[in-house]
Amino acid sequence: MIFFEQIISGLVVGSIYSLLGLGFTMIFACTKRINFCHGELMALGGFVGLVFIEIFPSCLFLSFVVGPLTIGLIAVIIERLFLRRLQEDKPLKIVIATIGLSVVLSVVMQIIWGAHPKTYPNFISEKPFSFIGVKIIPQNLFIFLISISLMIILQYFFLYTKTGRALRALSQDRYAARLMGIKVGQNISLVYFISGILAGIAGMLITPIYFVSSSIGSFLGLKAFIAAVIGGLGSVPGTIAGGFFLGIVESLSSGFISSKYKSGISLLFLVLVLLFSPKGLLSIFHKVNLLKWRKSKNEKY
Amino acid sequence: MKSIKHVFPFFILILTLSIIGFIPNLYYLHLFNLILIYSIFSLGLNILTGYTGITSFGHAGFFALGAYATAILSTRYGVPPILSIFFASFLTAIAGFIIGLPVIRISGIYLAMVTLGSAEFIRLLALNWDSLTGGAIGISNIPALSILGCYFKSESSLFFFLYAMLIISTFIFVRITNSRFGKSLIAIKDDEQAAESIGIPCAKNKLISFFISGFYSGLSGALYAHFDRFIHPATFTFSLSVLVLCMVILGGMGTVFGSILGAIVIVILLEYLQPLGVYRLFVYGMILTIMISYFPQGLIGILKEVSGHFRKNKFKNTI
Amino acid sequence: MKGKVICLVIVLTLGLSLLILPGFAMDKKDIVIGVIGPMSLSDAASGISMRDGVELGIDEINKSGKLVGINLKMVVVDDEGNPTKSISGNRRLVYNEKAIAVIGSVASSCTLANMQVTQEAGIPQITSISSSPAVTQKGNKWIFRTQITDATRARNLVNTALDVLEKKRIAILYISSDYGIDATKILVDLLDQKGYPPVAVESFNEGDRDFLSQLIKIKEKDPDTLILWSLYEPGALITKQVAQMGLDVQIMGSGGLTHPKYVELAGEAANGVIVTLTYHPTSKEPHIRNFTEKFQEKYGKIPDHYNAQAYDAVMIIGAALEKVGADDPLKLRDAIASTKNFKGISGTISFDDKGDSEREEMIIQIRNLKYEVF
């Protein structure tokens, strides 16, 4: 019984890791780079959401649209100003630049909104409901559903739309993609825009249950990143699976071993996965991957 | 004869800089000592990132390992500091070798993540292994440095010791990077496949550079432990890894004096901007971002470019 | 190339202006009281509380004109909650800013690290927030504190739980940092002595946002009281999650739960929580009311006990300066050490021979989102 409770509490945390991890995956899938300030963008999303909810107190939906869009724009600006020059360079340079940006962003947030964490009430009712003996608050279920549906939308976008295909081509060979008439710069901006929107959505959803502060970004961002790497950075289903996997591992290890070793155990998993299957746990199943199947189908024609 | 001529200016420079040791202000001396320690540390990262082209986000882990090893040895088992420092550096070098082992299979971002993960792991170990590391209370009263009963307790005597350590380690560093081995590292950084094809054992050389990097970082960590005489897991977080990375990038990757220059600039800048409060970190983050995206060659590179620019102009004028 | 040159020029001008700015800010004629604590990053809230309290105290001392020919000046150094930076920060205060006394730091690990510096230099240091008993047990005669130690606080909480509320099954949830680990050892020892060993002792890591697994484990042991030893942010999250889980326990807590932001963040769930405090803004005593009003006037918010304890620390230094002047730090230290029955905002303060000022605390319960005397 307690085992199931722990699993479900793991899924609750895992859905947050998945939601955040999607942003990392989005950028990695298309540009083979990592945006380390994604966590800070998420925190910024929470703060911006706070501002918009104060501006439009009556229309929650509006702030839920405008907030993430703002973060998307900020992500594009960051990309244009600081990262564009590095896109052709070694992948790690962008990582270093975004680490610098994450410091800058968290300081900016502290200057604007102060050092104290902030929060706003849940969108849906605060009242928890019972599921196999575990009390779950609706907000958590909402986050769970949103991560799953975002996964489906993103997967559809990557596999079946023209833009999605262009982005995939970009990730495989930028030079060839350019020859095929794909506008590389524009598409990279688009990727950053989408990942910014994802960060904004995550920030707005997480704020009521975890609070938002200038320091939450680096912490949650790192966790989500680890989750995405474990599951398979660059693969949308892999990221979701990795998020849930890390959530369950954490909750089981703090439930049955000790919460002191929680982070240690997840780091151990990270290193093991990187060593033995750098493309993530889900790459083991890649033989039945949709992408490959489609590729072979295309080759026939 | 020529080599003496070449070395002479450096000799003068070293002697001139040793005047710093006689500054009466203990706070400045403390900062200079910190700079010396960080210089050794950033040399350690530089051989990996600047020369071999392997980015590490986990050098705080090596620093922590060196500091904890010497602290435990000298407080628990009464090993004389000078021996325990050496032992700690060696231990860290071996740890660097082990953490570097994945280099055989993976590279780039994945390898950087392994270093990040291992550094966090070391920190968590220090935090949770109470009986050995003092856990969240840290280790205090670490004995001051001493050689044959002669203590380096005051800041200024410590300065001369650290200064000597930096000179020795820089000298060895220059010898390493100018050797065949050092050149092979640069070849690996530029193009690994090409390096492999001309017969450079890439994996082996990368591992050796991990070993050297571990040694330098462990040495600086150990020196740090005897310098502050108090260590605590909170010191060795990811932000320390970023700090030393920032030093290397700011100074200039793949240059010996760049690392030292980076350490000097970052330490002084962060201390000088103290009255600005939180804006100081804004400046720090911006430096990291702007340097990497606009001036990846670092301060040394900028200096060279500027001096080259002037030289070109001179040349034009003579014509 | 042109872009690079322009960028370089911008960076240089920015850098130069930054270099010049602090030069204006420093004026070394006055007597400096150093404040060291986290002013940025995750611990910033507590550090800023401390700074505000000190600032108000210094303003008042200067306005009152009790110190003839001395103008007190506050110099703040940010240690980011990092022991290394705390050491160099304290060196800056002592050797560069020539501080006559230092107040700080926040985290006990930082204070343990940086008090070596004031000890070496022979400058009195008062910590107004660090609560680990270890701080005053190192035989350092230059360190004092206006904070209650964890030992006293733990005893107060345990006594309230066992004797006043008559609870029997106590669970402990603590933050695994120097703050929580030390205190938990004391708590467990106390409970063992009293014959009611804790039914569950669980920990969480700094930065954790989710406590469901620990709470599930605690719930299984069916406790009636949960002693929470944490900072205010995770404390508020835990309180909320306890309510969401339907865990029916009396939450009691340490200093972290006494932060005004705690109630704001935890909302309804915070009602009924019992804490211990040295200072309470609704107190009727005139000098305390005076402080509360002045603080509200200056900062536009209700002061907390961190403000009060920092204010008391400055006032003690001020009183000592009044007695012996600012010439000799040793005399100043002796004057501070001989402080007896000082009527502070956070209680009547007398330093014992270790530098602690153990005193009674108020038992406070949160009702209708307000701290009220229990």
JSON list of C-alpha atoms in Angstrom, two decimals, chain A residues 97-264:
[
{"chain": "A", "resi": 97, "resn": "ALA", "atom": "CA", "xyz": [26.87, 31.21, -22.10]},
{"chain": "A", "resi": 98, "resn": "THR", "atom": "CA", "xyz": [23.50, 30.09, -20.77]},
{"chain": "A", "resi": 99, "resn": "ILE", "atom": "CA", "xyz": [25.00, 29.29, -17.37]},
{"chain": "A", "resi": 100, "resn": "GLY", "atom": "CA", "xyz": [26.12, 32.92, -17.28]},
{"chain": "A", "resi": 101, "resn": "LEU", "atom": "CA", "xyz": [22.65, 34.02, -18.37]},
{"chain": "A", "resi": 102, "resn": "SER", "atom": "CA", "xyz": [21.05, 31.94, -15.64]},
{"chain": "A", "resi": 103, "resn": "VAL", "atom": "CA", "xyz": [23.03, 33.90, -13.05]},
{"chain": "A", "resi": 104, "resn": "VAL", "atom": "CA", "xyz": [21.98, 37.15, -14.72]},
{"chain": "A", "resi": 105, "resn": "LEU", "atom": "CA", "xyz": [18.31, 36.16, -14.91]},
{"chain": "A", "resi": 106, "resn": "SER", "atom": "CA", "xyz": [18.11, 35.09, -11.28]},
{"chain": "A", "resi": 107, "resn": "VAL", "atom": "CA", "xyz": [19.73, 38.34, -10.18]},
{"chain": "A", "resi": 108, "resn": "VAL", "atom": "CA", "xyz": [17.33, 40.34, -12.33]},
{"chain": "A", "resi": 109, "resn": "MET", "atom": "CA", "xyz": [14.41, 38.50, -10.76]},
{"chain": "A", "resi": 110, "resn": "GLN", "atom": "CA", "xyz": [15.73, 39.21, -7.29]},
{"chain": "A", "resi": 111, "resn": "ILE", "atom": "CA", "xyz": [16.10, 42.88, -8.12]},
{"chain": "A", "resi": 112, "resn": "ILE", "atom": "CA", "xyz": [12.61, 43.20, -9.56]},
{"chain": "A", "resi": 113, "resn": "TRP", "atom": "CA", "xyz": [10.59, 40.91, -7.29]},
{"chain": "A", "resi": 114, "resn": "GLY", "atom": "CA", "xyz": [12.71, 40.71, -4.17]},
{"chain": "A", "resi": 115, "resn": "ALA", "atom": "CA", "xyz": [14.30, 37.82, -2.35]},
{"chain": "A", "resi": 116, "resn": "HIS", "atom": "CA", "xyz": [11.15, 36.32, -0.87]},
{"chain": "A", "resi": 117, "resn": "PRO", "atom": "CA", "xyz": [9.26, 33.60, -2.68]},
{"chain": "A", "resi": 118, "resn": "LYS", "atom": "CA", "xyz": [5.83, 34.44, -4.00]},
{"chain": "A", "resi": 119, "resn": "THR", "atom": "CA", "xyz": [2.73, 32.50, -4.84]},
{"chain": "A", "resi": 120, "resn": "TYR", "atom": "CA", "xyz": [-0.85, 32.81, -6.01]},
{"chain": "A", "resi": 121, "resn": "PRO", "atom": "CA", "xyz": [-3.85, 30.58, -5.40]},
{"chain": "A", "resi": 122, "resn": "ASN", "atom": "CA", "xyz": [-4.43, 27.43, -7.43]},
{"chain": "A", "resi": 123, "resn": "PHE", "atom": "CA", "xyz": [-6.44, 27.86, -10.61]},
{"chain": "A", "resi": 124, "resn": "ILE", "atom": "CA", "xyz": [-8.67, 24.95, -9.82]},
{"chain": "A", "resi": 125, "resn": "SER", "atom": "CA", "xyz": [-10.12, 24.07, -6.45]},
{"chain": "A", "resi": 126, "resn": "GLU", "atom": "CA", "xyz": [-7.63, 23.63, -3.63]},
{"chain": "A", "resi": 127, "resn": "LYS", "atom": "CA", "xyz": [-9.49, 20.63, -2.32]},
{"chain": "A", "resi": 128, "resn": "PRO", "atom": "CA", "xyz": [-7.58, 17.37, -2.71]},
{"chain": "A", "resi": 129, "resn": "PHE", "atom": "CA", "xyz": [-9.31, 14.22, -3.87]},
{"chain": "A", "resi": 130, "resn": "SER", "atom": "CA", "xyz": [-8.45, 10.66, -3.04]},
{"chain": "A", "resi": 131, "resn": "PHE", "atom": "CA", "xyz": [-6.91, 8.27, -5.51]},
{"chain": "A", "resi": 132, "resn": "ILE", "atom": "CA", "xyz": [-6.09, 4.74, -4.25]},
{"chain": "A", "resi": 133, "resn": "GLY", "atom": "CA", "xyz": [-5.71, 6.19, -0.81]},
{"chain": "A", "resi": 134, "resn": "VAL", "atom": "CA", "xyz": [-3.43, 9.02, -1.88]},
{"chain": "A", "resi": 135, "resn": "LYS", "atom": "CA", "xyz": [-4.66, 12.56, -1.63]},
{"chain": "A", "resi": 136, "resn": "ILE", "atom": "CA", "xyz": [-3.89, 14.45, -4.80]},
{"chain": "A", "resi": 137, "resn": "ILE", "atom": "CA", "xyz": [-4.56, 18.11, -5.38]},
{"chain": "A", "resi": 138, "resn": "PRO", "atom": "CA", "xyz": [-6.24, 18.89, -8.71]},
{"chain": "A", "resi": 139, "resn": "GLN", "atom": "CA", "xyz": [-3.40, 21.18, -9.70]},
{"chain": "A", "resi": 140, "resn": "ASN", "atom": "CA", "xyz": [-1.02, 18.24, -9.69]},
{"chain": "A", "resi": 141, "resn": "LEU", "atom": "CA", "xyz": [-3.36, 16.17, -11.83]},
{"chain": "A", "resi": 142, "resn": "PHE", "atom": "CA", "xyz": [-3.69, 19.16, -14.13]},
{"chain": "A", "resi": 143, "resn": "ILE", "atom": "CA", "xyz": [0.08, 19.36, -14.51]},
{"chain": "A", "resi": 144, "resn": "PHE", "atom": "CA", "xyz": [0.20, 15.64, -15.21]},
{"chain": "A", "resi": 145, "resn": "LEU", "atom": "CA", "xyz": [-2.41, 15.94, -17.95]},
{"chain": "A", "resi": 146, "resn": "ILE", "atom": "CA", "xyz": [-0.73, 19.02, -19.43]},
{"chain": "A", "resi": 147, "resn": "SER", "atom": "CA", "xyz": [2.65, 17.31, -19.67]},
{"chain": "A", "resi": 148, "resn": "ILE", "atom": "CA", "xyz": [1.09, 14.31, -21.39]},
{"chain": "A", "resi": 149, "resn": "SER", "atom": "CA", "xyz": [-0.89, 16.42, -23.83]},
{"chain": "A", "resi": 150, "resn": "LEU", "atom": "CA", "xyz": [2.10, 18.66, -24.56]},
{"chain": "A", "resi": 151, "resn": "MET", "atom": "CA", "xyz": [4.07, 15.54, -25.30]},
{"chain": "A", "resi": 152, "resn": "ILE", "atom": "CA", "xyz": [1.45, 14.41, -27.80]},
{"chain": "A", "resi": 153, "resn": "ILE", "atom": "CA", "xyz": [1.24, 17.84, -29.41]},
{"chain": "A", "resi": 154, "resn": "LEU", "atom": "CA", "xyz": [5.01, 18.19, -29.68]},
{"chain": "A", "resi": 155, "resn": "GLN", "atom": "CA", "xyz": [5.43, 14.68, -31.03]},
{"chain": "A", "resi": 156, "resn": "TYR", "atom": "CA", "xyz": [2.76, 15.37, -33.65]},
{"chain": "A", "resi": 157, "resn": "PHE", "atom": "CA", "xyz": [4.41, 18.67, -34.46]},
{"chain": "A", "resi": 158, "resn": "PHE", "atom": "CA", "xyz": [7.81, 17.06, -34.97]},
{"chain": "A", "resi": 159, "resn": "LEU", "atom": "CA", "xyz": [6.61, 14.12, -36.98]},
{"chain": "A", "resi": 160, "resn": "TYR", "atom": "CA", "xyz": [3.79, 15.35, -39.13]},
{"chain": "A", "resi": 161, "resn": "THR", "atom": "CA", "xyz": [4.02, 19.10, -39.76]},
{"chain": "A", "resi": 162, "resn": "LYS", "atom": "CA", "xyz": [6.20, 20.73, -42.36]},
{"chain": "A", "resi": 163, "resn": "THR", "atom": "CA", "xyz": [7.88, 23.02, -39.84]},
{"chain": "A", "resi": 164, "resn": "GLY", "atom": "CA", "xyz": [8.53, 20.08, -37.55]},
{"chain": "A", "resi": 165, "resn": "ARG", "atom": "CA", "xyz": [10.20, 18.21, -40.37]},
{"chain": "A", "resi": 166, "resn": "ALA", "atom": "CA", "xyz": [12.29, 21.26, -41.18]},
{"chain": "A", "resi": 167, "resn": "LEU", "atom": "CA", "xyz": [13.41, 21.41, -37.56]},
{"chain": "A", "resi": 168, "resn": "ARG", "atom": "CA", "xyz": [14.37, 17.76, -37.61]},
{"chain": "A", "resi": 169, "resn": "ALA", "atom": "CA", "xyz": [16.34, 18.29, -40.78]},
{"chain": "A", "resi": 170, "resn": "LEU", "atom": "CA", "xyz": [18.08, 21.15, -39.02]},
{"chain": "A", "resi": 171, "resn": "SER", "atom": "CA", "xyz": [19.21, 18.89, -36.22]},
{"chain": "A", "resi": 172, "resn": "GLN", "atom": "CA", "xyz": [20.63, 16.32, -38.58]},
{"chain": "A", "resi": 173, "resn": "ASP", "atom": "CA", "xyz": [22.65, 18.50, -40.90]},
{"chain": "A", "resi": 174, "resn": "ARG", "atom": "CA", "xyz": [22.41, 22.23, -40.73]},
{"chain": "A", "resi": 175, "resn": "TYR", "atom": "CA", "xyz": [24.36, 22.81, -43.91]},
{"chain": "A", "resi": 176, "resn": "ALA", "atom": "CA", "xyz": [22.25, 20.41, -45.96]},
{"chain": "A", "resi": 177, "resn": "ALA", "atom": "CA", "xyz": [19.11, 21.90, -44.46]},
{"chain": "A", "resi": 178, "resn": "ARG", "atom": "CA", "xyz": [20.20, 25.32, -45.60]},
{"chain": "A", "resi": 179, "resn": "LEU", "atom": "CA", "xyz": [20.75, 23.97, -49.09]},
{"chain": "A", "resi": 180, "resn": "MET", "atom": "CA", "xyz": [17.21, 22.62, -49.06]},
{"chain": "A", "resi": 181, "resn": "GLY", "atom": "CA", "xyz": [15.91, 26.13, -48.50]},
{"chain": "A", "resi": 182, "resn": "ILE", "atom": "CA", "xyz": [15.25, 25.87, -44.78]},
{"chain": "A", "resi": 183, "resn": "LYS", "atom": "CA", "xyz": [15.82, 29.21, -43.08]},
{"chain": "A", "resi": 184, "resn": "VAL", "atom": "CA", "xyz": [18.15, 28.13, -40.32]},
{"chain": "A", "resi": 185, "resn": "GLY", "atom": "CA", "xyz": [18.19, 31.32, -38.25]},
{"chain": "A", "resi": 186, "resn": "GLN", "atom": "CA", "xyz": [14.44, 31.75, -38.27]},
{"chain": "A", "resi": 187, "resn": "ASN", "atom": "CA", "xyz": [13.85, 28.16, -37.35]},
{"chain": "A", "resi": 188, "resn": "ILE", "atom": "CA", "xyz": [16.27, 28.29, -34.44]},
{"chain": "A", "resi": 189, "resn": "SER", "atom": "CA", "xyz": [14.45, 31.35, -33.16]},
{"chain": "A", "resi": 190, "resn": "LEU", "atom": "CA", "xyz": [11.21, 29.44, -33.50]},
{"chain": "A", "resi": 191, "resn": "VAL", "atom": "CA", "xyz": [12.65, 26.60, -31.41]},
{"chain": "A", "resi": 192, "resn": "TYR", "atom": "CA", "xyz": [13.65, 29.02, -28.68]},
{"chain": "A", "resi": 193, "resn": "PHE", "atom": "CA", "xyz": [10.22, 30.64, -28.86]},
{"chain": "A", "resi": 194, "resn": "ILE", "atom": "CA", "xyz": [8.47, 27.31, -28.35]},
{"chain": "A", "resi": 195, "resn": "SER", "atom": "CA", "xyz": [10.77, 26.29, -25.52]},
{"chain": "A", "resi": 196, "resn": "GLY", "atom": "CA", "xyz": [10.22, 29.69, -23.92]},
{"chain": "A", "resi": 197, "resn": "ILE", "atom": "CA", "xyz": [6.47, 29.12, -24.10]},
{"chain": "A", "resi": 198, "resn": "LEU", "atom": "CA", "xyz": [6.94, 25.72, -22.48]},
{"chain": "A", "resi": 199, "resn": "ALA", "atom": "CA", "xyz": [8.97, 27.35, -19.70]},
{"chain": "A", "resi": 200, "resn": "GLY", "atom": "CA", "xyz": [6.28, 29.96, -19.24]},
{"chain": "A", "resi": 201, "resn": "ILE", "atom": "CA", "xyz": [3.52, 27.36, -18.97]},
{"chain": "A", "resi": 202, "resn": "ALA", "atom": "CA", "xyz": [5.58, 25.33, -16.52]},
{"chain": "A", "resi": 203, "resn": "GLY", "atom": "CA", "xyz": [6.32, 28.39, -14.41]},
{"chain": "A", "resi": 204, "resn": "MET", "atom": "CA", "xyz": [2.69, 29.43, -14.20]},
{"chain": "A", "resi": 205, "resn": "LEU", "atom": "CA", "xyz": [1.56, 25.92, -13.32]},
{"chain": "A", "resi": 206, "resn": "ILE", "atom": "CA", "xyz": [4.23, 25.27, -10.72]},
{"chain": "A", "resi": 207, "resn": "THR", "atom": "CA", "xyz": [3.95, 28.58, -8.86]},
{"chain": "A", "resi": 208, "resn": "PRO", "atom": "CA", "xyz": [0.79, 27.75, -6.86]},
{"chain": "A", "resi": 209, "resn": "ILE", "atom": "CA", "xyz": [2.18, 24.46, -5.55]},
{"chain": "A", "resi": 210, "resn": "TYR", "atom": "CA", "xyz": [5.92, 25.08, -5.28]},
{"chain": "A", "resi": 211, "resn": "PHE", "atom": "CA", "xyz": [6.05, 28.91, -5.02]},
{"chain": "A", "resi": 212, "resn": "VAL", "atom": "CA", "xyz": [8.25, 30.95, -7.26]},
{"chain": "A", "resi": 213, "resn": "SER", "atom": "CA", "xyz": [11.50, 32.56, -6.17]},
{"chain": "A", "resi": 214, "resn": "SER", "atom": "CA", "xyz": [14.63, 33.74, -7.88]},
{"chain": "A", "resi": 215, "resn": "SER", "atom": "CA", "xyz": [16.48, 30.62, -6.77]},
{"chain": "A", "resi": 216, "resn": "ILE", "atom": "CA", "xyz": [13.94, 27.93, -7.65]},
{"chain": "A", "resi": 217, "resn": "GLY", "atom": "CA", "xyz": [14.96, 27.92, -11.32]},
{"chain": "A", "resi": 218, "resn": "SER", "atom": "CA", "xyz": [18.44, 26.53, -10.94]},
{"chain": "A", "resi": 219, "resn": "PHE", "atom": "CA", "xyz": [17.29, 23.80, -8.59]},
{"chain": "A", "resi": 220, "resn": "LEU", "atom": "CA", "xyz": [14.26, 22.53, -10.51]},
{"chain": "A", "resi": 221, "resn": "GLY", "atom": "CA", "xyz": [15.97, 23.17, -13.83]},
{"chain": "A", "resi": 222, "resn": "LEU", "atom": "CA", "xyz": [18.87, 20.92, -12.93]},
{"chain": "A", "resi": 223, "resn": "LYS", "atom": "CA", "xyz": [16.55, 18.17, -11.71]},
{"chain": "A", "resi": 224, "resn": "ALA", "atom": "CA", "xyz": [14.46, 18.36, -14.86]},
{"chain": "A", "resi": 225, "resn": "PHE", "atom": "CA", "xyz": [17.59, 18.33, -16.96]},
{"chain": "A", "resi": 226, "resn": "ILE", "atom": "CA", "xyz": [18.85, 15.20, -15.21]},
{"chain": "A", "resi": 227, "resn": "ALA", "atom": "CA", "xyz": [15.46, 13.62, -15.79]},
{"chain": "A", "resi": 228, "resn": "ALA", "atom": "CA", "xyz": [15.56, 14.49, -19.47]},
{"chain": "A", "resi": 229, "resn": "VAL", "atom": "CA", "xyz": [19.07, 13.07, -19.87]},
{"chain": "A", "resi": 230, "resn": "ILE", "atom": "CA", "xyz": [18.08, 9.85, -18.13]},
{"chain": "A", "resi": 231, "resn": "GLY", "atom": "CA", "xyz": [15.03, 9.44, -20.32]},
{"chain": "A", "resi": 232, "resn": "GLY", "atom": "CA", "xyz": [16.67, 10.56, -23.51]},
{"chain": "A", "resi": 233, "resn": "LEU", "atom": "CA", "xyz": [17.51, 14.16, -24.27]},
{"chain": "A", "resi": 234, "resn": "GLY", "atom": "CA", "xyz": [16.09, 15.09, -27.63]},
{"chain": "A", "resi": 235, "resn": "SER", "atom": "CA", "xyz": [13.29, 12.57, -27.61]},
{"chain": "A", "resi": 236, "resn": "VAL", "atom": "CA", "xyz": [9.91, 13.87, -26.49]},
{"chain": "A", "resi": 237, "resn": "PRO", "atom": "CA", "xyz": [8.51, 10.57, -25.14]},
{"chain": "A", "resi": 238, "resn": "GLY", "atom": "CA", "xyz": [11.92, 9.85, -23.63]},
{"chain": "A", "resi": 239, "resn": "THR", "atom": "CA", "xyz": [11.87, 13.12, -21.68]},
{"chain": "A", "resi": 240, "resn": "ILE", "atom": "CA", "xyz": [8.41, 12.43, -20.32]},
{"chain": "A", "resi": 241, "resn": "ALA", "atom": "CA", "xyz": [9.41, 8.91, -19.35]},
{"chain": "A", "resi": 242, "resn": "GLY", "atom": "CA", "xyz": [12.63, 10.20, -17.78]},
{"chain": "A", "resi": 243, "resn": "GLY", "atom": "CA", "xyz": [10.70, 12.73, -15.72]},
{"chain": "A", "resi": 244, "resn": "PHE", "atom": "CA", "xyz": [8.38, 10.11, -14.32]},
{"chain": "A", "resi": 245, "resn": "PHE", "atom": "CA", "xyz": [11.28, 7.70, -13.82]},
{"chain": "A", "resi": 246, "resn": "LEU", "atom": "CA", "xyz": [13.28, 10.24, -11.81]},
{"chain": "A", "resi": 247, "resn": "GLY", "atom": "CA", "xyz": [10.23, 11.22, -9.78]},
{"chain": "A", "resi": 248, "resn": "ILE", "atom": "CA", "xyz": [9.55, 7.60, -8.87]},
{"chain": "A", "resi": 249, "resn": "VAL", "atom": "CA", "xyz": [13.20, 6.84, -8.13]},
{"chain": "A", "resi": 250, "resn": "GLU", "atom": "CA", "xyz": [13.40, 9.86, -5.84]},
{"chain": "A", "resi": 251, "resn": "SER", "atom": "CA", "xyz": [10.23, 9.11, -3.97]},
{"chain": "A", "resi": 252, "resn": "LEU", "atom": "CA", "xyz": [11.02, 5.41, -3.58]},
{"chain": "A", "resi": 253, "resn": "SER", "atom": "CA", "xyz": [14.55, 6.09, -2.41]},
{"chain": "A", "resi": 254, "resn": "SER", "atom": "CA", "xyz": [13.42, 8.64, 0.13]},
{"chain": "A", "resi": 255, "resn": "GLY", "atom": "CA", "xyz": [10.54, 6.39, 1.12]},
{"chain": "A", "resi": 256, "resn": "PHE", "atom": "CA", "xyz": [12.48, 3.19, 1.58]},
{"chain": "A", "resi": 257, "resn": "ILE", "atom": "CA", "xyz": [16.12, 4.18, 2.02]},
{"chain": "A", "resi": 258, "resn": "SER", "atom": "CA", "xyz": [16.56, 7.76, 3.22]},
{"chain": "A", "resi": 259, "resn": "SER", "atom": "CA", "xyz": [15.85, 11.14, 1.75]},
{"chain": "A", "resi": 260, "resn": "LYS", "atom": "CA", "xyz": [19.50, 11.97, 2.39]},
{"chain": "A", "resi": 261, "resn": "TYR", "atom": "CA", "xyz": [20.53, 9.66, -0.42]},
{"chain": "A", "resi": 262, "resn": "LYS", "atom": "CA", "xyz": [17.75, 10.72, -2.78]},
{"chain": "A", "resi": 263, "resn": "SER", "atom": "CA", "xyz": [19.86, 13.07, -4.87]},
{"chain": "A", "resi": 264, "resn": "GLY", "atom": "CA", "xyz": [22.85, 10.76, -4.71]}
]
